[in-house]
Tab-separated table of C-alpha atoms in Angstrom:
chain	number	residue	atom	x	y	z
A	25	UNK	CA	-17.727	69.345	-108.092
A	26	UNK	CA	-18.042	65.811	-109.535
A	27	UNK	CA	-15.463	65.085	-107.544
A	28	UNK	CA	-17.358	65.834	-104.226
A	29	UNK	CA	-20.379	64.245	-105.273
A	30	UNK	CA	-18.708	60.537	-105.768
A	31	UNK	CA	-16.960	61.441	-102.104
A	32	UNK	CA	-20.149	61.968	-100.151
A	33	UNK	CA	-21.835	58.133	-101.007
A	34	UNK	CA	-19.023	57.321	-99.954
A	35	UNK	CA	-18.985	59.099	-96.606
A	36	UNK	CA	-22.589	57.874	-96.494
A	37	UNK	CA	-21.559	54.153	-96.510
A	38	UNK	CA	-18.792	54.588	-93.911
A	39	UNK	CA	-21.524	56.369	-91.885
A	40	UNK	CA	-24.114	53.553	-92.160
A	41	UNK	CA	-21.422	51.004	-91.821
A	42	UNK	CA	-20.470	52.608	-88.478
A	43	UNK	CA	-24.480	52.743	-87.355
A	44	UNK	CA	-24.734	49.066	-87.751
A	45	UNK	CA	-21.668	48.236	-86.244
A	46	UNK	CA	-22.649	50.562	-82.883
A	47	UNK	CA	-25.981	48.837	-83.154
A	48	UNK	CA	-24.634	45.672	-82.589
A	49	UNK	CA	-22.410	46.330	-80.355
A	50	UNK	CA	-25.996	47.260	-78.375
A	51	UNK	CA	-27.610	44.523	-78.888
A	52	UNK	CA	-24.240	42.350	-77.218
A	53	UNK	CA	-24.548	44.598	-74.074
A	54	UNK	CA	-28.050	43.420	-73.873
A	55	UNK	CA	-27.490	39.781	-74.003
A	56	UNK	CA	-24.668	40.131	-71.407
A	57	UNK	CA	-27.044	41.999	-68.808
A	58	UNK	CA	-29.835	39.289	-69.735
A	59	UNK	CA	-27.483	36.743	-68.948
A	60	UNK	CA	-26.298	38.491	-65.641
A	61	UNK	CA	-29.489	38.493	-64.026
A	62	UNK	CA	-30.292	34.862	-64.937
A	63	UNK	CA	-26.837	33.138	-63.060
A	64	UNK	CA	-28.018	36.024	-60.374
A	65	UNK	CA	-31.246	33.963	-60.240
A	66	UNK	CA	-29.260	30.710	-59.278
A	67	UNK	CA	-26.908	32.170	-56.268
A	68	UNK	CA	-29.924	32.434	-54.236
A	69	UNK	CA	-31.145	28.779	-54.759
A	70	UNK	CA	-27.415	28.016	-53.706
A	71	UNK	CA	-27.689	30.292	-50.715
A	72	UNK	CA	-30.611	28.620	-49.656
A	73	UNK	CA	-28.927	25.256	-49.997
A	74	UNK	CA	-26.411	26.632	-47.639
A	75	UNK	CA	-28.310	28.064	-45.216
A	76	UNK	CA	-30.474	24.529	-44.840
A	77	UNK	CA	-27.398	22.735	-44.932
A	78	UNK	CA	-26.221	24.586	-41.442
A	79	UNK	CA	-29.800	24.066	-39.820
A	80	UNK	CA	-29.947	20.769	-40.536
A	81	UNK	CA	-26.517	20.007	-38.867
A	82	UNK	CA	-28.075	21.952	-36.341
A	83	UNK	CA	-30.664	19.531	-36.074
A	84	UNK	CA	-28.601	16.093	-36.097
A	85	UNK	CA	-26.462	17.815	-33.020
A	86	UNK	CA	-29.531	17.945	-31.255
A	87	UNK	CA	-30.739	14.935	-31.967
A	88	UNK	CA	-27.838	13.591	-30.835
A	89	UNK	CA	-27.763	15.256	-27.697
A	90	UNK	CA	-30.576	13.844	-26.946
A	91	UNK	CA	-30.024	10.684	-27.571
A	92	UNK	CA	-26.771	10.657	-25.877
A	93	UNK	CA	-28.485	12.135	-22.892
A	94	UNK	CA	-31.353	9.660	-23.440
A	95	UNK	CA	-28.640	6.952	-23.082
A	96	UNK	CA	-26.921	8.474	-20.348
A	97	UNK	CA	-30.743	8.243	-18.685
A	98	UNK	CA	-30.897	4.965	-19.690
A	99	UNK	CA	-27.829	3.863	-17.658
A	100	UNK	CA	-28.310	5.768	-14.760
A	101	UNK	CA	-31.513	4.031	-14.282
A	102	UNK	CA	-29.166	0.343	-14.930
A	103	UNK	CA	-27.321	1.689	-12.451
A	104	UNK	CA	-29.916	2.779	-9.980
A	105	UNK	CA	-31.826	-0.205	-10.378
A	106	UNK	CA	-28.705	-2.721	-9.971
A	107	UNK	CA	-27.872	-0.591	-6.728
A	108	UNK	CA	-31.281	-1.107	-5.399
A	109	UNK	CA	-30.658	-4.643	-6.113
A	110	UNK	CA	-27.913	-4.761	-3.574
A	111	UNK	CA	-27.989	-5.823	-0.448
A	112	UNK	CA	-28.738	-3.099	2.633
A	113	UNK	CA	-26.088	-3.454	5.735
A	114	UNK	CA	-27.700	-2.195	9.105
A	115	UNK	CA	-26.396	-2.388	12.271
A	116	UNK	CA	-27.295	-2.292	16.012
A	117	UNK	CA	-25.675	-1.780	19.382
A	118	UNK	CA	-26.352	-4.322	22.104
A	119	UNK	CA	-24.601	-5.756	24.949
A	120	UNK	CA	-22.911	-8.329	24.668
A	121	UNK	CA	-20.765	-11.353	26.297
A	122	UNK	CA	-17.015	-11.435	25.616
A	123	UNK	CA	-17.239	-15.341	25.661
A	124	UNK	CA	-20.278	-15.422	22.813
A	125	UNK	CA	-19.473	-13.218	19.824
A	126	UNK	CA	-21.551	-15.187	17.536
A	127	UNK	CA	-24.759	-14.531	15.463
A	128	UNK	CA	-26.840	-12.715	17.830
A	129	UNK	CA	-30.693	-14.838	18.064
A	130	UNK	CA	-32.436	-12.014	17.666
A	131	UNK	CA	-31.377	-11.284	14.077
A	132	UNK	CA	-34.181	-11.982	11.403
A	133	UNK	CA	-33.875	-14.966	8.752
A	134	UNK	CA	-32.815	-12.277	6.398
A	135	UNK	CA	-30.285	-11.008	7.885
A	136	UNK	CA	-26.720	-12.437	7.482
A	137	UNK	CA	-24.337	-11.205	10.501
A	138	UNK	CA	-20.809	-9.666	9.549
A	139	UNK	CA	-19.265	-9.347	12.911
A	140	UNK	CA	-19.057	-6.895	15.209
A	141	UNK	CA	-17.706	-3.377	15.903
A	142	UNK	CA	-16.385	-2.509	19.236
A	143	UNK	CA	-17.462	0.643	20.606
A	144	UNK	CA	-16.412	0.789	24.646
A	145	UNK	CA	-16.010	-1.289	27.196
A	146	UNK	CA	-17.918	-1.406	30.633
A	147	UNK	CA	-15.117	-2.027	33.245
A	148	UNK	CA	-17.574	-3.428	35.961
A	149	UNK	CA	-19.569	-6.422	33.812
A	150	UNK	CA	-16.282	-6.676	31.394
A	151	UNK	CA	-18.957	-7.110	28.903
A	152	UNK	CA	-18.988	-4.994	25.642
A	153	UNK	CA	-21.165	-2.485	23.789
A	154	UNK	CA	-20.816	-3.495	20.529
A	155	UNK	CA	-22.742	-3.177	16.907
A	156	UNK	CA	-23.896	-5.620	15.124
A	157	UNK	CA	-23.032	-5.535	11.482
A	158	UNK	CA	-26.003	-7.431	8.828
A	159	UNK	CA	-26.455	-7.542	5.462
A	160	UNK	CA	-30.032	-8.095	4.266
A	161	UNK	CA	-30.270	-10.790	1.244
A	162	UNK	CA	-33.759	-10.501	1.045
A	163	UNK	CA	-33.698	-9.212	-2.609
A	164	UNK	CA	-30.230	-10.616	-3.500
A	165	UNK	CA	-30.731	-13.594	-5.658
A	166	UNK	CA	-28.952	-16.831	-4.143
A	167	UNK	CA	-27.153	-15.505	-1.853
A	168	UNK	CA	-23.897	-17.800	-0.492
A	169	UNK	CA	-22.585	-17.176	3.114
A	170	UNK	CA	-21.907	-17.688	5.921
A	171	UNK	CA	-22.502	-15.831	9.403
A	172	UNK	CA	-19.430	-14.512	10.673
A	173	UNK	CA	-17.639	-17.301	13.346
A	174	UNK	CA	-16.109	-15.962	16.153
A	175	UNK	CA	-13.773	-18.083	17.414
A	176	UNK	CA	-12.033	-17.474	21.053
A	177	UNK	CA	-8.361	-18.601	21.924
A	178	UNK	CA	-9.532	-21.581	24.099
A	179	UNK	CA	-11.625	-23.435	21.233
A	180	UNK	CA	-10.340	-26.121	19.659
A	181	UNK	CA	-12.247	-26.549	16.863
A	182	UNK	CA	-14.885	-23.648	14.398
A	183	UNK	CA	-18.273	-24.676	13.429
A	184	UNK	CA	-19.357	-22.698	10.087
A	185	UNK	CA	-22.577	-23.492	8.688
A	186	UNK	CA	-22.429	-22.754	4.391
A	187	UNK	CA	-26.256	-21.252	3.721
A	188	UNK	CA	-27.266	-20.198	0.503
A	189	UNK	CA	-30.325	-17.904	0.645
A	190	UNK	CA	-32.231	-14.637	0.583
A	191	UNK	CA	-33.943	-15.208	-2.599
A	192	UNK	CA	-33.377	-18.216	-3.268
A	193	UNK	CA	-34.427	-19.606	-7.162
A	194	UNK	CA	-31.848	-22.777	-7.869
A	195	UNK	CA	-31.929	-26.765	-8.224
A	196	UNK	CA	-28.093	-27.427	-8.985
A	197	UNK	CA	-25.025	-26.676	-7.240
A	198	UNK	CA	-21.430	-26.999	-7.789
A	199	UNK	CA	-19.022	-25.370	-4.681
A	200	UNK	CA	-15.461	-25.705	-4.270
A	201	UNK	CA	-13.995	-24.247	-1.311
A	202	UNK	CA	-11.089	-23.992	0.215
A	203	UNK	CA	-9.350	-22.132	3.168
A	204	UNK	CA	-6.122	-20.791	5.065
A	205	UNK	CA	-4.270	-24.151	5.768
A	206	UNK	CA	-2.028	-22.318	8.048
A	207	UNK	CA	-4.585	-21.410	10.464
A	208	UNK	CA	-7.619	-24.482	9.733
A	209	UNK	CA	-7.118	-28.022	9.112
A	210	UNK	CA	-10.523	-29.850	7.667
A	211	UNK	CA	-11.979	-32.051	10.638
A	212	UNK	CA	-15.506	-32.942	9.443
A	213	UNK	CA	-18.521	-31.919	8.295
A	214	UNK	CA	-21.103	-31.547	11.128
A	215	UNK	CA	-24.520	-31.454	9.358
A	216	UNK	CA	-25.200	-32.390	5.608
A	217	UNK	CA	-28.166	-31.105	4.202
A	218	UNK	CA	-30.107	-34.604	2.311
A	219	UNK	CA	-29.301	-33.360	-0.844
A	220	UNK	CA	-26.101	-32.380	-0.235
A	221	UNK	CA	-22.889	-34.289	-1.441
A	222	UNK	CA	-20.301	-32.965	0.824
A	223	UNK	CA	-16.465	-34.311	0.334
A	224	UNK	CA	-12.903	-33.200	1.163
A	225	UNK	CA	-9.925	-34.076	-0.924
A	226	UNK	CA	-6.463	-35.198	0.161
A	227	UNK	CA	-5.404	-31.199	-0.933
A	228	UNK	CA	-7.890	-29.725	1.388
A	229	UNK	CA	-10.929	-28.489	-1.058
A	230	UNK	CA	-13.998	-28.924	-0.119
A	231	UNK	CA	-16.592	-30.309	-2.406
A	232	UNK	CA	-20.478	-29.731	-2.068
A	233	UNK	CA	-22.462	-31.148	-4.505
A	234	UNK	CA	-26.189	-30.241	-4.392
A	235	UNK	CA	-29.154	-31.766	-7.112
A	236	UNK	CA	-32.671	-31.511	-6.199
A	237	UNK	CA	-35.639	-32.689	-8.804
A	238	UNK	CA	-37.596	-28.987	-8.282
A	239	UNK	CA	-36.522	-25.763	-8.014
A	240	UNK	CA	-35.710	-24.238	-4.085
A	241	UNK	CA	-37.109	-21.329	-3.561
A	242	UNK	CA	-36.502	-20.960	0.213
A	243	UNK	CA	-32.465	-21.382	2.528
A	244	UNK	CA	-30.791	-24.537	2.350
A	245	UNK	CA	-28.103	-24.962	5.395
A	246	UNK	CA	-25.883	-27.016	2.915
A	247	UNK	CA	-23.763	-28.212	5.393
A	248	UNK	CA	-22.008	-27.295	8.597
A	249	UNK	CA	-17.893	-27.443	8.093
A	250	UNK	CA	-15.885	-28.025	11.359
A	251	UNK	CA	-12.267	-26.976	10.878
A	252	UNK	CA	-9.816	-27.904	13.934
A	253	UNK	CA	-7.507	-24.498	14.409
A	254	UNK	CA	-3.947	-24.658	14.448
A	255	UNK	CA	-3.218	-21.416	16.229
A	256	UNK	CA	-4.262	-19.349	18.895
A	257	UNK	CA	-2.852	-16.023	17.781
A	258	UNK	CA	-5.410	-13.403	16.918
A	259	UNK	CA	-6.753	-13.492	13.302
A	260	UNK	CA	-8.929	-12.528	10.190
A	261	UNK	CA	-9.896	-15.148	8.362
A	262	UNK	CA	-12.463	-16.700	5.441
A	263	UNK	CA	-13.566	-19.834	3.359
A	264	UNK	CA	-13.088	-19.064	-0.509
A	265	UNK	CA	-15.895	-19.798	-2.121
A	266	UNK	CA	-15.778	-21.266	-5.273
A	267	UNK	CA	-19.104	-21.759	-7.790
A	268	UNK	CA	-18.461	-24.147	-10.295
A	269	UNK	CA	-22.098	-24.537	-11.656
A	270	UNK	CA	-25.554	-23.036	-10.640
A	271	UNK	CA	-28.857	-23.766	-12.365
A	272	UNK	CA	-32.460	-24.052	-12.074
A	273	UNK	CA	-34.978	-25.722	-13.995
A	274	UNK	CA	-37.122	-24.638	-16.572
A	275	UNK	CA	-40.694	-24.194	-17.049
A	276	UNK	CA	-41.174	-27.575	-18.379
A	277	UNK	CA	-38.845	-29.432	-16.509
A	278	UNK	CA	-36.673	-30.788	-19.457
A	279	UNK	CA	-33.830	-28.692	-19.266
A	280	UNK	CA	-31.388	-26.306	-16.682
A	281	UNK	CA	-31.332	-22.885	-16.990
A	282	UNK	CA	-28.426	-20.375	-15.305
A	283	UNK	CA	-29.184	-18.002	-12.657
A	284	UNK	CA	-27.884	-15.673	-11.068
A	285	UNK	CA	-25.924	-15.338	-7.870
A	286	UNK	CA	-23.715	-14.023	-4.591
A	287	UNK	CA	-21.149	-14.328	-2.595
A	288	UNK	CA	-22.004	-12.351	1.118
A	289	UNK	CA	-19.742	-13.071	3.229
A	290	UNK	CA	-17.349	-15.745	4.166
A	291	UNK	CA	-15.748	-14.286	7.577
A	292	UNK	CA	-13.911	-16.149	10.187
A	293	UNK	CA	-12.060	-13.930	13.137
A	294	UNK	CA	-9.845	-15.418	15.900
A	295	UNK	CA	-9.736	-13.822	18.888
């Protein structure tokens, strides 16, 4: 009996031994699901990160759309606005003499001629219907040319005035040109313009040299180059123009300033 009654304290202890140990085994599981909820409480705050991150690349791809498409714009207009700046060819049909293919008179001041296009003949005048080709330069900022030369098989010689025009803005000019030696040799220069400096070297350039003390604002026939042909067989020639220097003054009249220019047309045809 005595023997039963030391057993059961001890079956007690074990007991309570085992009621603590399952109690804190309770109280672990409860710090395990408190600390689940709380790194729950973060993935959202990550989510969110993620799901800004992807609208704001959204964004920047739309931005840059637009500003690609705003540059695209922007050079379009360039474009469109240096196009505009061109000059306009027009072109009308008269009749005309087979012996005087020249710049027809009735052309304006803005208008340089490009030559002719044949369109039928009338057997009983021989004369033909033909267009006349132009070029405005009325918005084409010094514009060099000159009007296509027609030059028949029984001339000895081809008159070509050098104009520089259309809207004109200059003061200084350097020109070198030159030409096809097989079909031109230089003769002389017809008509200087007073400020012109007008000279042909032993290699065949021709030098025009052209200072004024204020700025031109309207055509200046530079000079008038006669070249003596050396054939008579049917061809398509041109003078080579060659700017060395361009300039205008500036507001004050103590310095040069660069401008802008063009080269129309330099045509001569044989016929």
């Amino acid at each position: 009996m005595q023997t039963k009654i030391k057993i059961l304290p001890v079956i007690l202890i074990v007991s309570a031994i085992m009621l603590c140990g399952c109690g804190d085994k309770k109280n672990t599981n409860k710090e395990e699901t408190a600390d689940t909820p709380a790194e729950n409480s973060e993935i959202p705050a990550e989510s969110l990160s993620a799901s800004t991150e992807p609208d704001s690349g959204t964004s920047t791809t739309e931005n840059t759309s637009s500003v690609t498409d705003n540059v695209f714009s922007s050079e379009t207009t360039a474009a469109d606005s240096e196009n505009s700046a061109e000059t306009e060819k027009t072109s009308e049909t008269v009749q005309v003499k087979a012996d005087n293919l020249n710049r027809p008179a009735y052309l304006k001041g803005t208008e340089v001629f490009i030559g002719w296009e044949e369109n039928d003949t009338d057997s009983d005048t021989q004369d033909n219907s033909l267009t006349a080709e132009t070029e405005n330069i009325s918005e084409t900022e010094n514009a060099i040319f000159n009007d296509t030369v027609y030059v028949g098989d029984n001339a000895e010689y081809a008159d070509i005035p050098v104009t520089i025009g259309g809207n004109a803005y200059f003061s200084v000019l350097d020109l070198e040109i030159t030409f096809d030696k097989n079909i031109f040799a230089f003769d002389s220069f017809g008509f200087t313009d007073s400020d012109s400096e007008c000279n042909c070297t032993d290699d065949g350039k021709i030098l025009i040299s052209f200072v004024s003390t204020e700025n031109i604002t309207a055509d200046v026939n530079l000079c008038s180059i006669r070249l003596k042909k050396l054939s008579s067989q049917p061809a398509e020639t041109n003078l080579n123009y060659n700017i060395k220097d361009i300039a205008a003054w500036n507001q004050d009249f103590t310095d040069y300033v660069n401008v802008t220019y063009k080269i129309v047309n330099d045509k001569i045809v044989i016929y």
